[in-house]
mmCIF file of N, CA and C in Angstrom:
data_model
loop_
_atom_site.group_PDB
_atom_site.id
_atom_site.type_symbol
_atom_site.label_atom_id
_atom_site.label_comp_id
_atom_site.label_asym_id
_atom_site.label_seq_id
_atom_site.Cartn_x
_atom_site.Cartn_y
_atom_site.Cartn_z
ATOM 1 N N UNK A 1 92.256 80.306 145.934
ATOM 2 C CA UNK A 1 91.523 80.424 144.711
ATOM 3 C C UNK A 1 90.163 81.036 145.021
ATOM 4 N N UNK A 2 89.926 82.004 144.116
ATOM 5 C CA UNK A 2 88.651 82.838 144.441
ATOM 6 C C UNK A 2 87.517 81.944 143.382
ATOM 7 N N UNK A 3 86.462 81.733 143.320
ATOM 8 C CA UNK A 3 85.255 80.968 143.027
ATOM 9 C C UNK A 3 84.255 81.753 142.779
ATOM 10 N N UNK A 4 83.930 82.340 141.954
ATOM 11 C CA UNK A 4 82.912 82.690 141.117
ATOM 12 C C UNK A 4 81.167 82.024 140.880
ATOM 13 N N UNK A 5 80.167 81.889 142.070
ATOM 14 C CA UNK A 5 79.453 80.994 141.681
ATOM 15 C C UNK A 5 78.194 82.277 140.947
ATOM 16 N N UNK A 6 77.619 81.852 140.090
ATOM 17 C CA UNK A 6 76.464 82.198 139.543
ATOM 18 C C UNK A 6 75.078 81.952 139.879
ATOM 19 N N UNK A 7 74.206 83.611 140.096
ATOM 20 C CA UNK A 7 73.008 82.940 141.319
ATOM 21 C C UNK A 7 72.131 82.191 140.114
ATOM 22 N N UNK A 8 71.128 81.343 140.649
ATOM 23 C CA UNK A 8 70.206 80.774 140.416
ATOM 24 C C UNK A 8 71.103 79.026 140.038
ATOM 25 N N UNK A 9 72.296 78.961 140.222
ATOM 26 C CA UNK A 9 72.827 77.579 139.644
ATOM 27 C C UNK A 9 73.158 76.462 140.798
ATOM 28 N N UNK A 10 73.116 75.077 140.683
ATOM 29 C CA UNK A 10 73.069 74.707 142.307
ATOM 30 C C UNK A 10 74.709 73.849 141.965
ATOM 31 N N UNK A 11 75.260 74.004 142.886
ATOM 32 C CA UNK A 11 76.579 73.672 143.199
ATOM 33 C C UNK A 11 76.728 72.503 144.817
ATOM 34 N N UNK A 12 77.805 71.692 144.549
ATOM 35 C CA UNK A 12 78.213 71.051 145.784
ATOM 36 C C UNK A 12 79.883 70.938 145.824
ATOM 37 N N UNK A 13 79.864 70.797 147.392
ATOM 38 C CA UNK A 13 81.671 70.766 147.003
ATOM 39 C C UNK A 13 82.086 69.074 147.055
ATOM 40 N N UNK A 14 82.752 68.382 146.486
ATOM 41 C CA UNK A 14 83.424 66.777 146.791
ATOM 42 C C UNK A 14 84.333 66.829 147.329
ATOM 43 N N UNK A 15 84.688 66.001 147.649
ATOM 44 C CA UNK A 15 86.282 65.623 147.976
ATOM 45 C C UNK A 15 87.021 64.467 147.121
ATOM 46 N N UNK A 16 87.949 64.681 146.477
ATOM 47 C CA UNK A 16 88.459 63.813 145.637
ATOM 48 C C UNK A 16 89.783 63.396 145.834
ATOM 49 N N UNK A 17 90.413 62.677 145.667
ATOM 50 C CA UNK A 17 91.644 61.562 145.660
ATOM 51 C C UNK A 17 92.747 62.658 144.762
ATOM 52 N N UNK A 18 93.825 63.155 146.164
ATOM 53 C CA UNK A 18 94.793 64.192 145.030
ATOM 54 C C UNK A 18 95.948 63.300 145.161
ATOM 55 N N UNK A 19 96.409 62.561 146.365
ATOM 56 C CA UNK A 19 97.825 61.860 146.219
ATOM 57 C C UNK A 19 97.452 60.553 146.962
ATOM 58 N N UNK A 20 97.573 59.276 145.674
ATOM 59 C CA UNK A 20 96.656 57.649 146.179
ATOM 60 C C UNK A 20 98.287 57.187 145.657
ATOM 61 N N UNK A 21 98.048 56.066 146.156
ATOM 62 C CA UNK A 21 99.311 54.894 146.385
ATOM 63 C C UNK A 21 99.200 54.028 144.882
ATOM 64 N N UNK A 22 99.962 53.514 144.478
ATOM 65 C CA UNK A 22 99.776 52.356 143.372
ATOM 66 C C UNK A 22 98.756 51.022 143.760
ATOM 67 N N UNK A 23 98.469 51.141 145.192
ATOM 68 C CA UNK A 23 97.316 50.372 145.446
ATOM 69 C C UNK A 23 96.119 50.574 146.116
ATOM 70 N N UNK A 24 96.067 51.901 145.434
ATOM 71 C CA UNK A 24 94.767 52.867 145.733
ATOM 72 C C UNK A 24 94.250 53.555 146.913
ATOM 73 N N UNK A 25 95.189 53.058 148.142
ATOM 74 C CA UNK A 25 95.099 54.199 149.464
ATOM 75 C C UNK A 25 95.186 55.414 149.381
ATOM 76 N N UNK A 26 94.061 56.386 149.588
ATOM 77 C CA UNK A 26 94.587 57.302 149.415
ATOM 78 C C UNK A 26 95.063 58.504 150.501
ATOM 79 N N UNK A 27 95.976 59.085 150.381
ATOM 80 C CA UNK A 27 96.740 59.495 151.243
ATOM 81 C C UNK A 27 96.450 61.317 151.101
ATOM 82 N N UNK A 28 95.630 61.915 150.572
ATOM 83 C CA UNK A 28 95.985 63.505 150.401
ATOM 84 C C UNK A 28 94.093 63.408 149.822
ATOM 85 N N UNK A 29 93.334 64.369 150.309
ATOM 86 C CA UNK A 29 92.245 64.586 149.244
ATOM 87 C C UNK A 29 92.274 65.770 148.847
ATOM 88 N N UNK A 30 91.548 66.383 147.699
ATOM 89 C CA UNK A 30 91.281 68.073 147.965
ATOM 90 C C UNK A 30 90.178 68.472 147.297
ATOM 91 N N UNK A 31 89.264 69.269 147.380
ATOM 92 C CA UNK A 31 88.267 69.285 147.379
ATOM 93 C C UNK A 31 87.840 70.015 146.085
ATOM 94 N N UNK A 32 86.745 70.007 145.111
ATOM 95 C CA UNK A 32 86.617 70.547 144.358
ATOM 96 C C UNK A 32 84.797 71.244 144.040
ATOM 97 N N UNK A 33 84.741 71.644 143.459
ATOM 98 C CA UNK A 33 83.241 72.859 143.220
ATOM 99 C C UNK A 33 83.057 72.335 141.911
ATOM 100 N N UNK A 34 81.869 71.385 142.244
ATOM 101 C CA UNK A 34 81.224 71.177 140.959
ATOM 102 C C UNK A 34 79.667 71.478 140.787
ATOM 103 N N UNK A 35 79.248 71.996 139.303
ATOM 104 C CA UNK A 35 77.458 72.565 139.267
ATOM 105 C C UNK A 35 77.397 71.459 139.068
ATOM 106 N N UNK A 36 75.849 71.300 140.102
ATOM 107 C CA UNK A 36 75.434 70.182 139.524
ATOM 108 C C UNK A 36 74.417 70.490 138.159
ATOM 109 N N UNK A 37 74.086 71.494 137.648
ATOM 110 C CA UNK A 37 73.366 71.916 136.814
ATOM 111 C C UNK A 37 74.232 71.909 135.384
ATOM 112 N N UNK A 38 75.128 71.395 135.504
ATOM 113 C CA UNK A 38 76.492 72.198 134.325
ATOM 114 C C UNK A 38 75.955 71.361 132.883
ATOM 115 N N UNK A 39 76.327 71.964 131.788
ATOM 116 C CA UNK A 39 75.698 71.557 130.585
ATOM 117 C C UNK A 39 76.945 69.855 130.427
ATOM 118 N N UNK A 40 76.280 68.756 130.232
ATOM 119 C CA UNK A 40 77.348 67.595 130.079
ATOM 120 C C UNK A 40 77.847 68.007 128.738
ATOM 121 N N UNK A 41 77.231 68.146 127.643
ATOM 122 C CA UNK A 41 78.651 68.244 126.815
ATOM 123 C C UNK A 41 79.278 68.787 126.267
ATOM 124 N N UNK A 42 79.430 69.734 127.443
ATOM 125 C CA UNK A 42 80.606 70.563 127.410
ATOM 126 C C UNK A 42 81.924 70.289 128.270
ATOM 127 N N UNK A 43 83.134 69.989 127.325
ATOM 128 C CA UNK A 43 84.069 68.905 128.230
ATOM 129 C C UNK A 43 85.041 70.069 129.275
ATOM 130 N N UNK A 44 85.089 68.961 129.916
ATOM 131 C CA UNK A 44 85.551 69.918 130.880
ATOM 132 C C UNK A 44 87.481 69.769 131.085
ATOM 133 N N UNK A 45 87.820 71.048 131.370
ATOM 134 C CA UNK A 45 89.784 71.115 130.752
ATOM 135 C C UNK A 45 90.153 71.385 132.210
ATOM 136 N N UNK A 46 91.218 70.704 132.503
ATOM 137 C CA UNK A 46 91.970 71.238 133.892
ATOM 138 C C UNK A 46 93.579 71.603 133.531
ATOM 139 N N UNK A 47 93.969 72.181 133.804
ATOM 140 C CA UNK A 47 95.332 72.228 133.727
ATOM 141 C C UNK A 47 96.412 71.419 134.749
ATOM 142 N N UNK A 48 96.850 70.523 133.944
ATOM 143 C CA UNK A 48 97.483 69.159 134.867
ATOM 144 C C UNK A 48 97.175 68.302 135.111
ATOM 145 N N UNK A 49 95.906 67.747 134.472
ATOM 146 C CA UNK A 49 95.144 66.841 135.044
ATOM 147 C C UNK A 49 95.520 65.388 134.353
ATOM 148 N N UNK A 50 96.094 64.355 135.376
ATOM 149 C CA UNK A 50 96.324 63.183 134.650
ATOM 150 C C UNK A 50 95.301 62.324 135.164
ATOM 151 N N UNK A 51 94.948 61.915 134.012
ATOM 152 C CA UNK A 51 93.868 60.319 134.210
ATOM 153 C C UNK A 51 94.501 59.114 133.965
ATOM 154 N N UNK A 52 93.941 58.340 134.988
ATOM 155 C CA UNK A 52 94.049 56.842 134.999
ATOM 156 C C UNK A 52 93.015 55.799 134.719
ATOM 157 N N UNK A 53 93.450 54.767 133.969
ATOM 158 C CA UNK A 53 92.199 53.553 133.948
ATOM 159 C C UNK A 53 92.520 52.938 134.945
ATOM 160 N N UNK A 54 91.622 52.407 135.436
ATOM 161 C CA UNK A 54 91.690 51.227 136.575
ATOM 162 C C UNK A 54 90.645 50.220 136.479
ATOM 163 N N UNK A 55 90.758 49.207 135.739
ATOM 164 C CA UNK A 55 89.388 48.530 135.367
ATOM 165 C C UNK A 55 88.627 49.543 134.956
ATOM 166 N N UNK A 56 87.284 49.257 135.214
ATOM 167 C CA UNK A 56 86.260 50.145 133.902
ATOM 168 C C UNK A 56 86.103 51.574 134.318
ATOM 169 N N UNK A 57 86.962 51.989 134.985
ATOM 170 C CA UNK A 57 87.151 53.396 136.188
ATOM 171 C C UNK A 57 87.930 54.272 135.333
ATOM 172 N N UNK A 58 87.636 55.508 135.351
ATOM 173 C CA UNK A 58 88.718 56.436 135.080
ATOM 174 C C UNK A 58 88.753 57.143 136.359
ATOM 175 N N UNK A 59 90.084 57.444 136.684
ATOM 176 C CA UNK A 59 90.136 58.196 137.797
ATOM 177 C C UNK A 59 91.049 59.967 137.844
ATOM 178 N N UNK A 60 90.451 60.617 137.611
ATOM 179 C CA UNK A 60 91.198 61.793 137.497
ATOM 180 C C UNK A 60 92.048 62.613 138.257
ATOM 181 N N UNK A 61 93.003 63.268 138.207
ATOM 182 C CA UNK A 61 93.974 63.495 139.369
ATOM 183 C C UNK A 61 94.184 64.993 138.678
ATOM 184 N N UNK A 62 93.885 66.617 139.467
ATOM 185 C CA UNK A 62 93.716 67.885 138.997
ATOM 186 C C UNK A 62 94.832 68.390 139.514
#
């Protein structure tokens, strides 16, 4: 995947939880590019993305 960043905007990369166990080990991460400058409400769309509650947690899976 090619990444497009825009100068003057500040960005970091995470690592996030792509394949976790039913008791939350997680087994696979992959990393994602987020601004930290990005306007909040503007929602943000992934294609495939399933969320989970887990207690007061949402946990997103891209």
């Amino acid at each position: 995947m090619k990444i497009k960043y825009e100068p003057g905007r500040r960005y970091e990369r995470v690592r996030v939880p792509a394949v976790m166990a039913p008791d939350r080990v997680v087994h696979k991460y992959q990393e994602v590019v987020v601004a930290l400058d990005a306007d909040q409400s503007r929602p943000v769309s992934v294609k495939g993305t399933t969320l989970y509650k887990v207690d007061n947690e949402t946990i997103a899976f891209f």
